[in-house]
PDB file of C-alpha atoms in Angstrom:
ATOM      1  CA  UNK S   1      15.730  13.822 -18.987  1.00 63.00           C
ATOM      2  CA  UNK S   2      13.644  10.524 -17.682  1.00 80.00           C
ATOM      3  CA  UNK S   3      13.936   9.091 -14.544  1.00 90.00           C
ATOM      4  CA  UNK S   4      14.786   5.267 -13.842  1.00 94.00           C
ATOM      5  CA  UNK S   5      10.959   4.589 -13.225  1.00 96.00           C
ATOM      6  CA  UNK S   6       7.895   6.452 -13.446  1.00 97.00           C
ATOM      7  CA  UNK S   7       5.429   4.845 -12.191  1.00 98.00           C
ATOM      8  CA  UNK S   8       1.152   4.792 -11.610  1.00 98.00           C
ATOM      9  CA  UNK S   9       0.777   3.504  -8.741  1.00 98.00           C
ATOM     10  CA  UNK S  10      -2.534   3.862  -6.622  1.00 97.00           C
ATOM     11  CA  UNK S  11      -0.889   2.215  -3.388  1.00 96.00           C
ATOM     12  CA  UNK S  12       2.359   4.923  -4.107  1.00 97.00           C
ATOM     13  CA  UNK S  13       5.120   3.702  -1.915  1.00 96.00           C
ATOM     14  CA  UNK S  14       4.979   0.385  -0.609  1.00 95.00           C
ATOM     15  CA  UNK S  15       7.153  -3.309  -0.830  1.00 93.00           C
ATOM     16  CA  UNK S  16       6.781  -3.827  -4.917  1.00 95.00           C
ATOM     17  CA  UNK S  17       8.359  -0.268  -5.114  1.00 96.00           C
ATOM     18  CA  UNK S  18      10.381  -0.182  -2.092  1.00 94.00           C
ATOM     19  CA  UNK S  19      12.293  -3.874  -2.317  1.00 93.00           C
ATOM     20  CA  UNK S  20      10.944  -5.034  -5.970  1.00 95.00           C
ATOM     21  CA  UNK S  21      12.299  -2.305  -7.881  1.00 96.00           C
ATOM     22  CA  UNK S  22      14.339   0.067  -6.248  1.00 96.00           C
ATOM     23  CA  UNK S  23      16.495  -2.714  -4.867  1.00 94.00           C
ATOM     24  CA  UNK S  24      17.749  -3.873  -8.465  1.00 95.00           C
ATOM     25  CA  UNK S  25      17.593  -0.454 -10.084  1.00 95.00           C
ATOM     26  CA  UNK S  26      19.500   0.292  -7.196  1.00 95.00           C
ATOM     27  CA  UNK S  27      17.351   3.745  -6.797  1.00 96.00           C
ATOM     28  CA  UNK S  28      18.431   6.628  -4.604  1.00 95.00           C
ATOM     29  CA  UNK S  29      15.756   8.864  -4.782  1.00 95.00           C
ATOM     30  CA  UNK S  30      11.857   8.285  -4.134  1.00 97.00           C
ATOM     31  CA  UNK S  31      10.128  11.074  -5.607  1.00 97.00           C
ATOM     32  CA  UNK S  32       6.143  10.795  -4.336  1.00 98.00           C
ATOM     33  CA  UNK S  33       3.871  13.229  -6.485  1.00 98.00           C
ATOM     34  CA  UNK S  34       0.673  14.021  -4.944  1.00 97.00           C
ATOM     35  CA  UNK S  35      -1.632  16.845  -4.675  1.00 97.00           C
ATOM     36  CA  UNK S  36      -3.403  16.061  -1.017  1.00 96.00           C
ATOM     37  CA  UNK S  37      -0.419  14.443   0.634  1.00 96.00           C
ATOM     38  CA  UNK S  38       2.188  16.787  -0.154  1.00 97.00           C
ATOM     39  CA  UNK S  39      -0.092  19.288   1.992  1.00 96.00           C
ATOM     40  CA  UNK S  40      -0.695  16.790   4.739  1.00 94.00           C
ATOM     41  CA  UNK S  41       2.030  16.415   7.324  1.00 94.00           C
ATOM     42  CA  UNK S  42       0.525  13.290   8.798  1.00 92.00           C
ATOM     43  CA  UNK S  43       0.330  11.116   5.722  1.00 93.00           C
ATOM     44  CA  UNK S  44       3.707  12.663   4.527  1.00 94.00           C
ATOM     45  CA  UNK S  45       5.379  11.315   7.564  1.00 93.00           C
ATOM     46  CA  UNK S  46       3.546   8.099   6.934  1.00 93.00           C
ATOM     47  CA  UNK S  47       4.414   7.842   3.584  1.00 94.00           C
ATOM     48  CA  UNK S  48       8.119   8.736   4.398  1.00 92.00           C
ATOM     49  CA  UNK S  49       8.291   5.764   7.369  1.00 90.00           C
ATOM     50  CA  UNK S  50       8.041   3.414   4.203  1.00 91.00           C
ATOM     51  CA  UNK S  51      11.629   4.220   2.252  1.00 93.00           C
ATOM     52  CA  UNK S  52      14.689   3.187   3.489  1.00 90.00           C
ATOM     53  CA  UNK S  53      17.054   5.140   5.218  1.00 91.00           C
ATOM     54  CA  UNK S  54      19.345   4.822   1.954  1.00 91.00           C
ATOM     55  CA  UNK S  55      17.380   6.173  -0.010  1.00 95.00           C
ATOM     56  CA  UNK S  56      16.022   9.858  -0.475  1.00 95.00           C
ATOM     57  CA  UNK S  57      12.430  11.162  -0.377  1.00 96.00           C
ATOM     58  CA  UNK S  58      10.598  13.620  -1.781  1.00 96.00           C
ATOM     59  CA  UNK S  59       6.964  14.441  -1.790  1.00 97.00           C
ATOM     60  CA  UNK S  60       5.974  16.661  -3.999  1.00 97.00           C
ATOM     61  CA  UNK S  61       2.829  18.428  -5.488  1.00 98.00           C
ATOM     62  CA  UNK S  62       2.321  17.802  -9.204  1.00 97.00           C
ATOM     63  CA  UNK S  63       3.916  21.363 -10.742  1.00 97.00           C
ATOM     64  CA  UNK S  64       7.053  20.903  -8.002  1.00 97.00           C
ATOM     65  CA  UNK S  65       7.142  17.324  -9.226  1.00 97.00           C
ATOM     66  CA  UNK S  66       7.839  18.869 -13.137  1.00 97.00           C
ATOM     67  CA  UNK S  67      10.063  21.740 -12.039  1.00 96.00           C
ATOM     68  CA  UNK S  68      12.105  19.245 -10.164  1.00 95.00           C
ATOM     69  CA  UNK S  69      11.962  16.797 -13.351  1.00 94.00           C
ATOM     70  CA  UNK S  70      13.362  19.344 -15.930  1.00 92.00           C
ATOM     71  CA  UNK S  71      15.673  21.105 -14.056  1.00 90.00           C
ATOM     72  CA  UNK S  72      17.412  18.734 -11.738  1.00 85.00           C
ATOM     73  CA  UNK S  73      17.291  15.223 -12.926  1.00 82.00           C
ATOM     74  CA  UNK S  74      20.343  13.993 -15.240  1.00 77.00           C
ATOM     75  CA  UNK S  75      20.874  11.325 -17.887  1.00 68.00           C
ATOM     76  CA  UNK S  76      21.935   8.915 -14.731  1.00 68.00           C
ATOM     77  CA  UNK S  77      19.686   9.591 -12.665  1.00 82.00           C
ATOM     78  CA  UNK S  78      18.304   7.124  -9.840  1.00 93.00           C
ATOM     79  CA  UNK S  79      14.677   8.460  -9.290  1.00 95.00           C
ATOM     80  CA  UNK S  80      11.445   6.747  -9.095  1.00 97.00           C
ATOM     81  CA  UNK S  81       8.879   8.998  -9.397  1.00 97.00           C
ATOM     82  CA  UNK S  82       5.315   7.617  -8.326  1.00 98.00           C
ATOM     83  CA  UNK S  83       1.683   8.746  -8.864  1.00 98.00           C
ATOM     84  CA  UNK S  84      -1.222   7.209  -7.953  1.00 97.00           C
ATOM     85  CA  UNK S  85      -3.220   7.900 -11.119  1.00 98.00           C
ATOM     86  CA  UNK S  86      -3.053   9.156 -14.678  1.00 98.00           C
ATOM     87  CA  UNK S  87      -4.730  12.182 -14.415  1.00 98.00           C
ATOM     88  CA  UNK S  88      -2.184  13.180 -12.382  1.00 98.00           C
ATOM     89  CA  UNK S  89       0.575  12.484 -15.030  1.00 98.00           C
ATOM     90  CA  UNK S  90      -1.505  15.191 -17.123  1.00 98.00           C
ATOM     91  CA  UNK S  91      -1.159  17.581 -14.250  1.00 98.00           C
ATOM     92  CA  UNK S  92       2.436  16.993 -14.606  1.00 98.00           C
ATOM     93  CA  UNK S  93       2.723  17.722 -18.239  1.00 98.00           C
ATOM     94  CA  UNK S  94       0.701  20.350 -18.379  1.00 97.00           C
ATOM     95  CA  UNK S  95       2.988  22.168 -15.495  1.00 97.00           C
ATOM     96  CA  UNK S  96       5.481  21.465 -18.283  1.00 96.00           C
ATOM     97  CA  UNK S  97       7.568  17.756 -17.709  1.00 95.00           C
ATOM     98  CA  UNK S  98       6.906  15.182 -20.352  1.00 95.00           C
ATOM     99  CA  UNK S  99       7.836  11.428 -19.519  1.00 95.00           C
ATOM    100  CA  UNK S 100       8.942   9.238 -22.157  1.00 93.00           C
ATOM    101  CA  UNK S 101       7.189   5.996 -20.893  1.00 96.00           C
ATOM    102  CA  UNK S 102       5.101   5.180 -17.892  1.00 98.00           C
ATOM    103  CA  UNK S 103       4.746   2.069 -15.955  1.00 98.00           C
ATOM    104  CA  UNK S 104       1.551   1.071 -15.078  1.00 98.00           C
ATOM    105  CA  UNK S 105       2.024  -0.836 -11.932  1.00 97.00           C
ATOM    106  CA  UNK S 106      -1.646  -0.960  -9.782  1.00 97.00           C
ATOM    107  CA  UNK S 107      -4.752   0.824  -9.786  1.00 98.00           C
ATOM    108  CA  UNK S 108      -7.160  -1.655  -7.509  1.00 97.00           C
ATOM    109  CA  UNK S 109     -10.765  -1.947  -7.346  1.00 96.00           C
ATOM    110  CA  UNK S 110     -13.134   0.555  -6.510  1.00 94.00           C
ATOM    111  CA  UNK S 111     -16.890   0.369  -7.506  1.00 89.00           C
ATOM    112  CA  UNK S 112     -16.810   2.222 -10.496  1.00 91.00           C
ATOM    113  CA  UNK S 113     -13.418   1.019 -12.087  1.00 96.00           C
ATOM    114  CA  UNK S 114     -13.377  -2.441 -13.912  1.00 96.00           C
ATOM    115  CA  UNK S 115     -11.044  -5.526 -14.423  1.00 96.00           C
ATOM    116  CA  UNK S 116      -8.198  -5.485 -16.981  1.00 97.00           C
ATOM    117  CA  UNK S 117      -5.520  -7.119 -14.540  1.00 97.00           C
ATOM    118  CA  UNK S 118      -4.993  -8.746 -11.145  1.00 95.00           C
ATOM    119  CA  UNK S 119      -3.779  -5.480 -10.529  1.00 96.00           C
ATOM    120  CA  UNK S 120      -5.113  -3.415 -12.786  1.00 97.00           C
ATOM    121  CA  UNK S 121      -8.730  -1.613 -12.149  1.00 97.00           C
ATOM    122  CA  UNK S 122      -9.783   1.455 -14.789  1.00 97.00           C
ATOM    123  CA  UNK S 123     -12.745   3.462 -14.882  1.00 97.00           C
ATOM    124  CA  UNK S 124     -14.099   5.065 -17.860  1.00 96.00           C
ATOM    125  CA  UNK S 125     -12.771   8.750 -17.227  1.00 97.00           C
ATOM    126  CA  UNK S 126      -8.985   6.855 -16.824  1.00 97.00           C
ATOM    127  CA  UNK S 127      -9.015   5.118 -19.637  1.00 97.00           C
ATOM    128  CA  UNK S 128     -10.199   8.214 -21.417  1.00 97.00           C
ATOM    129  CA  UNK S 129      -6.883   9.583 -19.873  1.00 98.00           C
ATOM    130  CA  UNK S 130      -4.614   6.395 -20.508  1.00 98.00           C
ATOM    131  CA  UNK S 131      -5.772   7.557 -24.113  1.00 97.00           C
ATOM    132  CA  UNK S 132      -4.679  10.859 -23.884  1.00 97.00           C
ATOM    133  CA  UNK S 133      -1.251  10.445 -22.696  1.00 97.00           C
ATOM    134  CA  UNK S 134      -0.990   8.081 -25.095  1.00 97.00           C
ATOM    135  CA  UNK S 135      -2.040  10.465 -28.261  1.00 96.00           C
ATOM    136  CA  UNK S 136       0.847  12.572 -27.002  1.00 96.00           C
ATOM    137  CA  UNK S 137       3.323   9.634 -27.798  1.00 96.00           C
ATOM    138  CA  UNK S 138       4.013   8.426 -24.473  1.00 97.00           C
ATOM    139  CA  UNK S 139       5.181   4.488 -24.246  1.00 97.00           C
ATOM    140  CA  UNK S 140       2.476   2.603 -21.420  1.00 98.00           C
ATOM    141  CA  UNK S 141       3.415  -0.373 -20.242  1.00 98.00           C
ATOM    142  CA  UNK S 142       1.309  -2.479 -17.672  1.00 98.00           C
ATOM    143  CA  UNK S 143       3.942  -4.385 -14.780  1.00 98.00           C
ATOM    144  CA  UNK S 144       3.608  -4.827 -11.280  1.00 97.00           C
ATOM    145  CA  UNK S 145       7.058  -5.832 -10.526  1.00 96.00           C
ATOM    146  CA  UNK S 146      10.378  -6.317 -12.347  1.00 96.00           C
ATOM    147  CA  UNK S 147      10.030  -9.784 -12.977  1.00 96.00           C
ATOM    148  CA  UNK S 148       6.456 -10.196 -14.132  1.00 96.00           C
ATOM    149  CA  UNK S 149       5.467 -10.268 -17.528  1.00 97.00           C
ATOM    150  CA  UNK S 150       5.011  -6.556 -19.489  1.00 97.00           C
ATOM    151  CA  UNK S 151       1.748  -5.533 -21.523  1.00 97.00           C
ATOM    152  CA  UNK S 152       1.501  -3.049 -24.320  1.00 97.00           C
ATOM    153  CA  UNK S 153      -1.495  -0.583 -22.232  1.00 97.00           C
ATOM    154  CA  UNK S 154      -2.955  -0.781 -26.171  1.00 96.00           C
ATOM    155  CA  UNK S 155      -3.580  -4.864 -25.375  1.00 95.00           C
ATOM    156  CA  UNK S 156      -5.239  -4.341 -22.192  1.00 95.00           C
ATOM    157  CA  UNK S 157      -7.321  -1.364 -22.843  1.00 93.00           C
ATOM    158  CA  UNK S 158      -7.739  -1.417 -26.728  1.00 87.00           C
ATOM    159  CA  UNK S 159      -7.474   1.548 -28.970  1.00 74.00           C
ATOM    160  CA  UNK S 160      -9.124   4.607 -28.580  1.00 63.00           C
ATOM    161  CA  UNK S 161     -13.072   4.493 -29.877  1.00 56.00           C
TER     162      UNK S 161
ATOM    163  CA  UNK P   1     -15.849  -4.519  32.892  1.00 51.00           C
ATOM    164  CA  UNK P   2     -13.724  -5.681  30.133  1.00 73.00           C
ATOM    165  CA  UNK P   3     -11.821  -3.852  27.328  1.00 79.00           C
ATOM    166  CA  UNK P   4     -13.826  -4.513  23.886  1.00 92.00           C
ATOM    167  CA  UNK P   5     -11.273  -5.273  21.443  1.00 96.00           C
ATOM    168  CA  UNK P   6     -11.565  -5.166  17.889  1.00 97.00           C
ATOM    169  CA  UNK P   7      -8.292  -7.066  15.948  1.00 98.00           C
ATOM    170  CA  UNK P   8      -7.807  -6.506  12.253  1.00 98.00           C
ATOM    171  CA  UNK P   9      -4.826  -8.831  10.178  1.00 98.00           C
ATOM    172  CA  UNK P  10      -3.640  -7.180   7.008  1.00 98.00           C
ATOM    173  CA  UNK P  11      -1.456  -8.959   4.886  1.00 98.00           C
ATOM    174  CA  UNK P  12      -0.600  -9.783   1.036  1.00 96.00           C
ATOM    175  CA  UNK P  13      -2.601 -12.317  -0.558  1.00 94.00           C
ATOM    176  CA  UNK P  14      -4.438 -14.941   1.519  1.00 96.00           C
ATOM    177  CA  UNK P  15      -2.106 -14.836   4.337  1.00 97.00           C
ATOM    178  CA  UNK P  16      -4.797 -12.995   6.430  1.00 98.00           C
ATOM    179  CA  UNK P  17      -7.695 -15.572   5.914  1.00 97.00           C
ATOM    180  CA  UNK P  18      -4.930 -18.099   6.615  1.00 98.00           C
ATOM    181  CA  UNK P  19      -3.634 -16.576   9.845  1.00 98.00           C
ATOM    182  CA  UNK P  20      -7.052 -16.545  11.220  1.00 98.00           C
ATOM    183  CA  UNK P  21      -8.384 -20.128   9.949  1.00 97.00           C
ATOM    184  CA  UNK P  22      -5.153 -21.038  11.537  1.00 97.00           C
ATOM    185  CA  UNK P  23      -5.439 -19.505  14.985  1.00 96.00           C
ATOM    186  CA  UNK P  24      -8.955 -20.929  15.192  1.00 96.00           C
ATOM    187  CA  UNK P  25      -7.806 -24.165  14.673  1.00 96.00           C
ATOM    188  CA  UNK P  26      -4.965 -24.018  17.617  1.00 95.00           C
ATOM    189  CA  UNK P  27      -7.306 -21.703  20.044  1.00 96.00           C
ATOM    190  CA  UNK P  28     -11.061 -21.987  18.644  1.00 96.00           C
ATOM    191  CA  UNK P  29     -13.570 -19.515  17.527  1.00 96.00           C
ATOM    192  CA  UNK P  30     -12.124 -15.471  18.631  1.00 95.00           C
ATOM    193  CA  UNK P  31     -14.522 -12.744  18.988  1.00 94.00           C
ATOM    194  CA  UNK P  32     -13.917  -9.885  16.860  1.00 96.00           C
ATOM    195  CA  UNK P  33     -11.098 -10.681  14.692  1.00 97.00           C
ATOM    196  CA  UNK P  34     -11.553  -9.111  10.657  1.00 98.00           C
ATOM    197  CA  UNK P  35      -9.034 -10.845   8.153  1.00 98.00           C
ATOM    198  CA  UNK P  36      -8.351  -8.343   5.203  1.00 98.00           C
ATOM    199  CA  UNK P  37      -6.664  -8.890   2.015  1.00 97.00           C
ATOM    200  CA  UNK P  38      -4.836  -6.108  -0.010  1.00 95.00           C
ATOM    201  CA  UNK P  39      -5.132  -8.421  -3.337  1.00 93.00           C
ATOM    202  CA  UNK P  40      -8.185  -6.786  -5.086  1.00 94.00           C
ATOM    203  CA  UNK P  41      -9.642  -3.625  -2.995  1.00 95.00           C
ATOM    204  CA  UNK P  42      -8.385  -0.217  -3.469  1.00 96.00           C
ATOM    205  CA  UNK P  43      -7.015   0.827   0.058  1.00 96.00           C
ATOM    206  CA  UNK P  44      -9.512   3.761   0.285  1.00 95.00           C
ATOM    207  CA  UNK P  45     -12.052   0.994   0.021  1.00 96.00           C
ATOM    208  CA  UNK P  46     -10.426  -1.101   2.906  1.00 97.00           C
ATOM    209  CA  UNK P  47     -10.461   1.270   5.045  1.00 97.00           C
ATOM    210  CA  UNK P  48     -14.375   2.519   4.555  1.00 97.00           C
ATOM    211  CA  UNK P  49     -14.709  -1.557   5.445  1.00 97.00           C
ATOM    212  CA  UNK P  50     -12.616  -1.583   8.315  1.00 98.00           C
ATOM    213  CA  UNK P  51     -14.478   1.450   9.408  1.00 98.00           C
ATOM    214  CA  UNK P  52     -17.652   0.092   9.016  1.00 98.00           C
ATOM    215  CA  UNK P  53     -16.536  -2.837  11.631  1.00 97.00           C
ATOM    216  CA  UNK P  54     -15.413  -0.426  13.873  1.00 97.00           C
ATOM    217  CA  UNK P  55     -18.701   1.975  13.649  1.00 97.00           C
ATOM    218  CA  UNK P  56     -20.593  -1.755  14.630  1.00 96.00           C
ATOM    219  CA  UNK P  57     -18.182  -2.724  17.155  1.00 96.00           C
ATOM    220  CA  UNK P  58     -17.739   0.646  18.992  1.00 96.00           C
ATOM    221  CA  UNK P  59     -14.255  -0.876  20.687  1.00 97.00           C
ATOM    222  CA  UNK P  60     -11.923   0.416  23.410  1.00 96.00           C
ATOM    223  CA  UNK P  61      -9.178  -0.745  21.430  1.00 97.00           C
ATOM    224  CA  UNK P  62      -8.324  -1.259  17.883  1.00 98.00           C
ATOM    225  CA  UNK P  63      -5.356  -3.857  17.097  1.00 98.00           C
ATOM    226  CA  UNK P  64      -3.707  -4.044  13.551  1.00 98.00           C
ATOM    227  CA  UNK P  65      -1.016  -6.563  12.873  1.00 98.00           C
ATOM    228  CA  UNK P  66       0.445  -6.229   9.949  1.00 98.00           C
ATOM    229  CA  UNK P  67       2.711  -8.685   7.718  1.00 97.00           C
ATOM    230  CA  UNK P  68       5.414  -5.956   6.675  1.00 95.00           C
ATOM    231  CA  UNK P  69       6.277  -3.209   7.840  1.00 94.00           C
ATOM    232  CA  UNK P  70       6.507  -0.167   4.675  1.00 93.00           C
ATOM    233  CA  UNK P  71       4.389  -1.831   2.572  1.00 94.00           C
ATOM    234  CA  UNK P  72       0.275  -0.999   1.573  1.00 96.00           C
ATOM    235  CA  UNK P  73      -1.221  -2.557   4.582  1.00 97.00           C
ATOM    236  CA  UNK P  74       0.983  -0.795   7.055  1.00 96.00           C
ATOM    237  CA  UNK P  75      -0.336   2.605   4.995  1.00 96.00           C
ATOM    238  CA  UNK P  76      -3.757   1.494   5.378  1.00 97.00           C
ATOM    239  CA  UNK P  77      -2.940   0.242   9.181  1.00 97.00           C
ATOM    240  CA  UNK P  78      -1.859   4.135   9.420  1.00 96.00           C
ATOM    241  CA  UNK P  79      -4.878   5.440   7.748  1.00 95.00           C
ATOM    242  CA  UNK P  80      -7.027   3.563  10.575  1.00 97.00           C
ATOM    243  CA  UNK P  81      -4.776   5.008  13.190  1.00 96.00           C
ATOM    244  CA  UNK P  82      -5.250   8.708  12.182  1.00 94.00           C
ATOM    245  CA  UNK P  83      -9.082   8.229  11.979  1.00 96.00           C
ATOM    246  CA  UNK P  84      -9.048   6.138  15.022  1.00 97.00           C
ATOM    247  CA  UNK P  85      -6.005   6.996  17.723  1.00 97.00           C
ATOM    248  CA  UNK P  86      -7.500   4.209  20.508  1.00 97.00           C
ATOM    249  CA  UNK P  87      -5.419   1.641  17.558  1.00 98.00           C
ATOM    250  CA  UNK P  88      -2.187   0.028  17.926  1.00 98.00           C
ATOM    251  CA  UNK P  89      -0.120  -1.295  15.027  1.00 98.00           C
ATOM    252  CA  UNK P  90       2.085  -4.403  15.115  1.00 98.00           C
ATOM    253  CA  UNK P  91       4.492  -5.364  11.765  1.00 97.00           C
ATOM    254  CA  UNK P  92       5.225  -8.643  11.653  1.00 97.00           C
ATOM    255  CA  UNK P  93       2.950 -10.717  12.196  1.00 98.00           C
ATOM    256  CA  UNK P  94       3.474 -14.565  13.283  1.00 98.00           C
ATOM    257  CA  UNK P  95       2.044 -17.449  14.495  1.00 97.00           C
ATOM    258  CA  UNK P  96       3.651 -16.804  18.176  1.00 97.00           C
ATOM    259  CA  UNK P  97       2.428 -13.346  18.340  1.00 97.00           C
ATOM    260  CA  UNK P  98      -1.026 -14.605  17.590  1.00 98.00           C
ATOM    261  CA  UNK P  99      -1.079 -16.838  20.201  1.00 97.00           C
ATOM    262  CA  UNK P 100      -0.145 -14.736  22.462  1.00 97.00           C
ATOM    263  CA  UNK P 101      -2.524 -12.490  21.870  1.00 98.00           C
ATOM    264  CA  UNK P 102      -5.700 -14.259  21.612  1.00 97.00           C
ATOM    265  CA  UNK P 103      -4.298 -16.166  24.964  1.00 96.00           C
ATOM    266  CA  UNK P 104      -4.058 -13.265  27.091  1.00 96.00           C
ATOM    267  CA  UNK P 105      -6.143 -11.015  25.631  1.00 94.00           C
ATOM    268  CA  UNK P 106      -8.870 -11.437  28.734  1.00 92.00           C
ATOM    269  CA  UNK P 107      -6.201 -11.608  31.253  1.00 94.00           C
ATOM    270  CA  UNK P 108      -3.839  -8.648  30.960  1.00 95.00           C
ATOM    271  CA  UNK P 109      -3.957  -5.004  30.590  1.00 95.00           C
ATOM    272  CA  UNK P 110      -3.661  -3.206  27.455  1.00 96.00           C
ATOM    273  CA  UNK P 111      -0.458  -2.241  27.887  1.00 96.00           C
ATOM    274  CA  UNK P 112       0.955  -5.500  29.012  1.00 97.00           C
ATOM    275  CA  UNK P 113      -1.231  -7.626  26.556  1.00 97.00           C
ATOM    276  CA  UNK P 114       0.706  -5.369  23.695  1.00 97.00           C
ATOM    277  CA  UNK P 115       4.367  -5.984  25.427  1.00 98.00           C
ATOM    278  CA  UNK P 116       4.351  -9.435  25.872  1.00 98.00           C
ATOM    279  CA  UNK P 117       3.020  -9.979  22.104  1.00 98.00           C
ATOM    280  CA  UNK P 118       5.527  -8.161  20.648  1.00 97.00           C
ATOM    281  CA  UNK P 119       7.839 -10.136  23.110  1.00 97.00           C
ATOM    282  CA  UNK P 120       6.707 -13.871  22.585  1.00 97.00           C
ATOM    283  CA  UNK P 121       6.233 -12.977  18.776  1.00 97.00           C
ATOM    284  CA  UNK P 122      10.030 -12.633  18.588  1.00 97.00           C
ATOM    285  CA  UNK P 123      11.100 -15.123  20.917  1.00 96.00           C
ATOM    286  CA  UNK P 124       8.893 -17.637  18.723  1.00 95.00           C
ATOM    287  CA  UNK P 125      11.684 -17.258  16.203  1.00 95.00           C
ATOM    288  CA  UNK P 126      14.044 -19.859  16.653  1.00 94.00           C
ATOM    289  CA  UNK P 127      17.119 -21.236  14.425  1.00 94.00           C
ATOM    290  CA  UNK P 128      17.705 -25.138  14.646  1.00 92.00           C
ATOM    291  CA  UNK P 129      20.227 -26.231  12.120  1.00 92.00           C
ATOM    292  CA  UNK P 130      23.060 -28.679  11.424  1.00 89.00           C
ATOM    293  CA  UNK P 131      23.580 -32.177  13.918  1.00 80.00           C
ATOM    294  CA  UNK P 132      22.780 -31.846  17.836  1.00 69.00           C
TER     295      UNK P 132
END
């Protein structure tokens, strides 16, 4: 089953996730996969001081973050998951949970990553990746917030060479 | 001797740049104050440059004010923090609170520098409305 939102995000949980789409998906769940913070009680706590109290959250490493996928979400379901990159949306679906489409919603700049959006910054190896996920039929759409326009991934980052 | 401070805004967009052009123009040039947008940068890449300012400014204390208080800069204010404990963060940030701040930052202690900011950034928040 697919959740509301599942969503690359490299800044994870914070006010275009928290108030610009949870609020009119009217979410219930957060669902924060990552390797490093699930095993660090500081930045889990940080992390967790960002949600609502309405709102459920769980951090999760990337092979709890597919068990949890298959086995407990439902057709209705009101989860975002978040991730900060692709790669680890391979992790996930090679522990076994395939998404059906991905939002693409910020990777920023870092000195080896490139333009393709205000908020959208890929190096090589990612777009390598973008291409993978994508040659296993997975929809990628590029949008930071609900109300902003939506790019075909293809259109931004071309077809694979 | 006196505390060295070292004050860092964080906000969306320009808001940052514009806090501090703005308290410069109402107070005059501040010491030590680093504007930082969360527009283009990676936060792993604001914080190496916000720890490069503090490796150069070696301070006793490290201010962060913030614009919201859940969103990416308060995650990168809390990065700072863990590296560096001697910081305090402050969501919110306003015009009053600035003021404040920069007014008394030579003229109080730490501690009450931080409490009457947080107080005279709320009590800057007035509602005027309808006829007197």
């Amino acid at each position: 089953m697919d959740v509301q939102l599942f969503r690359i995000d490299d800044r994870l949980i914070h006010g275009q996730v928290v108030l610009g789409w949870a609020r009119p998906l009217k979410s219930e769940r957060i669902l924060l996969c990552d390797n490093e913070i699930s095993e660090n009680a500081w930045e889990k706590e940080l992390y967790g001081t960002c949600v609502p109290a309405t709102m459920q959250t769980m951090i999760c490493n990337t092979c709890e973050t597919a068990d949890f996928l298959k086995n407990q979400v439902k057709n209705d379901d009101k989860t975002i998951v978040l991730v900060k990159d692709p790669k680890a949306v391979i992790d996930i679906i090679e522990c076994g949970y395939m998404p059906a489409s991905i939002n693409l919603g910020g990777i920023h700049f870092d000195d080896h990553r490139r333009k393709y959006l205000p908020y959208l910054y890929l190096n090589d190896s990612e777009v390598q990746q973008i291409h993978w996920l994508l040659d296993k039929g997975i929809t990628i759409y590029c949008q930071d917030i609900p109300t902003s326009r939506k790019y075909d991934i293809r259109q931004i980052v071309g077809e694979a060479a | 001797m006196k505390n060295k401070y070292a004050t860092f805004i964080l906000t969306h967009e320009q808001m940052a740049i514009c806090l501090h052009k703005a308290i410069e123009k109402i107070l005059g040039k501040q010491k030590n104050i680093f504007p930082y947008t969360n527009l283009v940068d990676a936060l792993p890449v604001l914080a190496k440059k916000i720890a490069q300012d503090i490796q150069n400014l070696q301070p006793d204390h490290i201010v962060c004010f913030v614009d919201l208080a859940g969103g990416s800069c308060w995650s990168l204010a809390g990065m700072i923090r863990k590296k560096y404990p001697n910081t305090t963060i402050i969501a919110g940030v306003n015009m009053p609170m600035l003021v404040s701040y920069f007014s008394n930052l030579n003229d109080l202690t730490f501690e009450a520098l931080i409490k009457k900011v947080i107080k005279d950034g709320s009590r800057g928040i007035i509602l005027a409305q309808g006829a007197e």
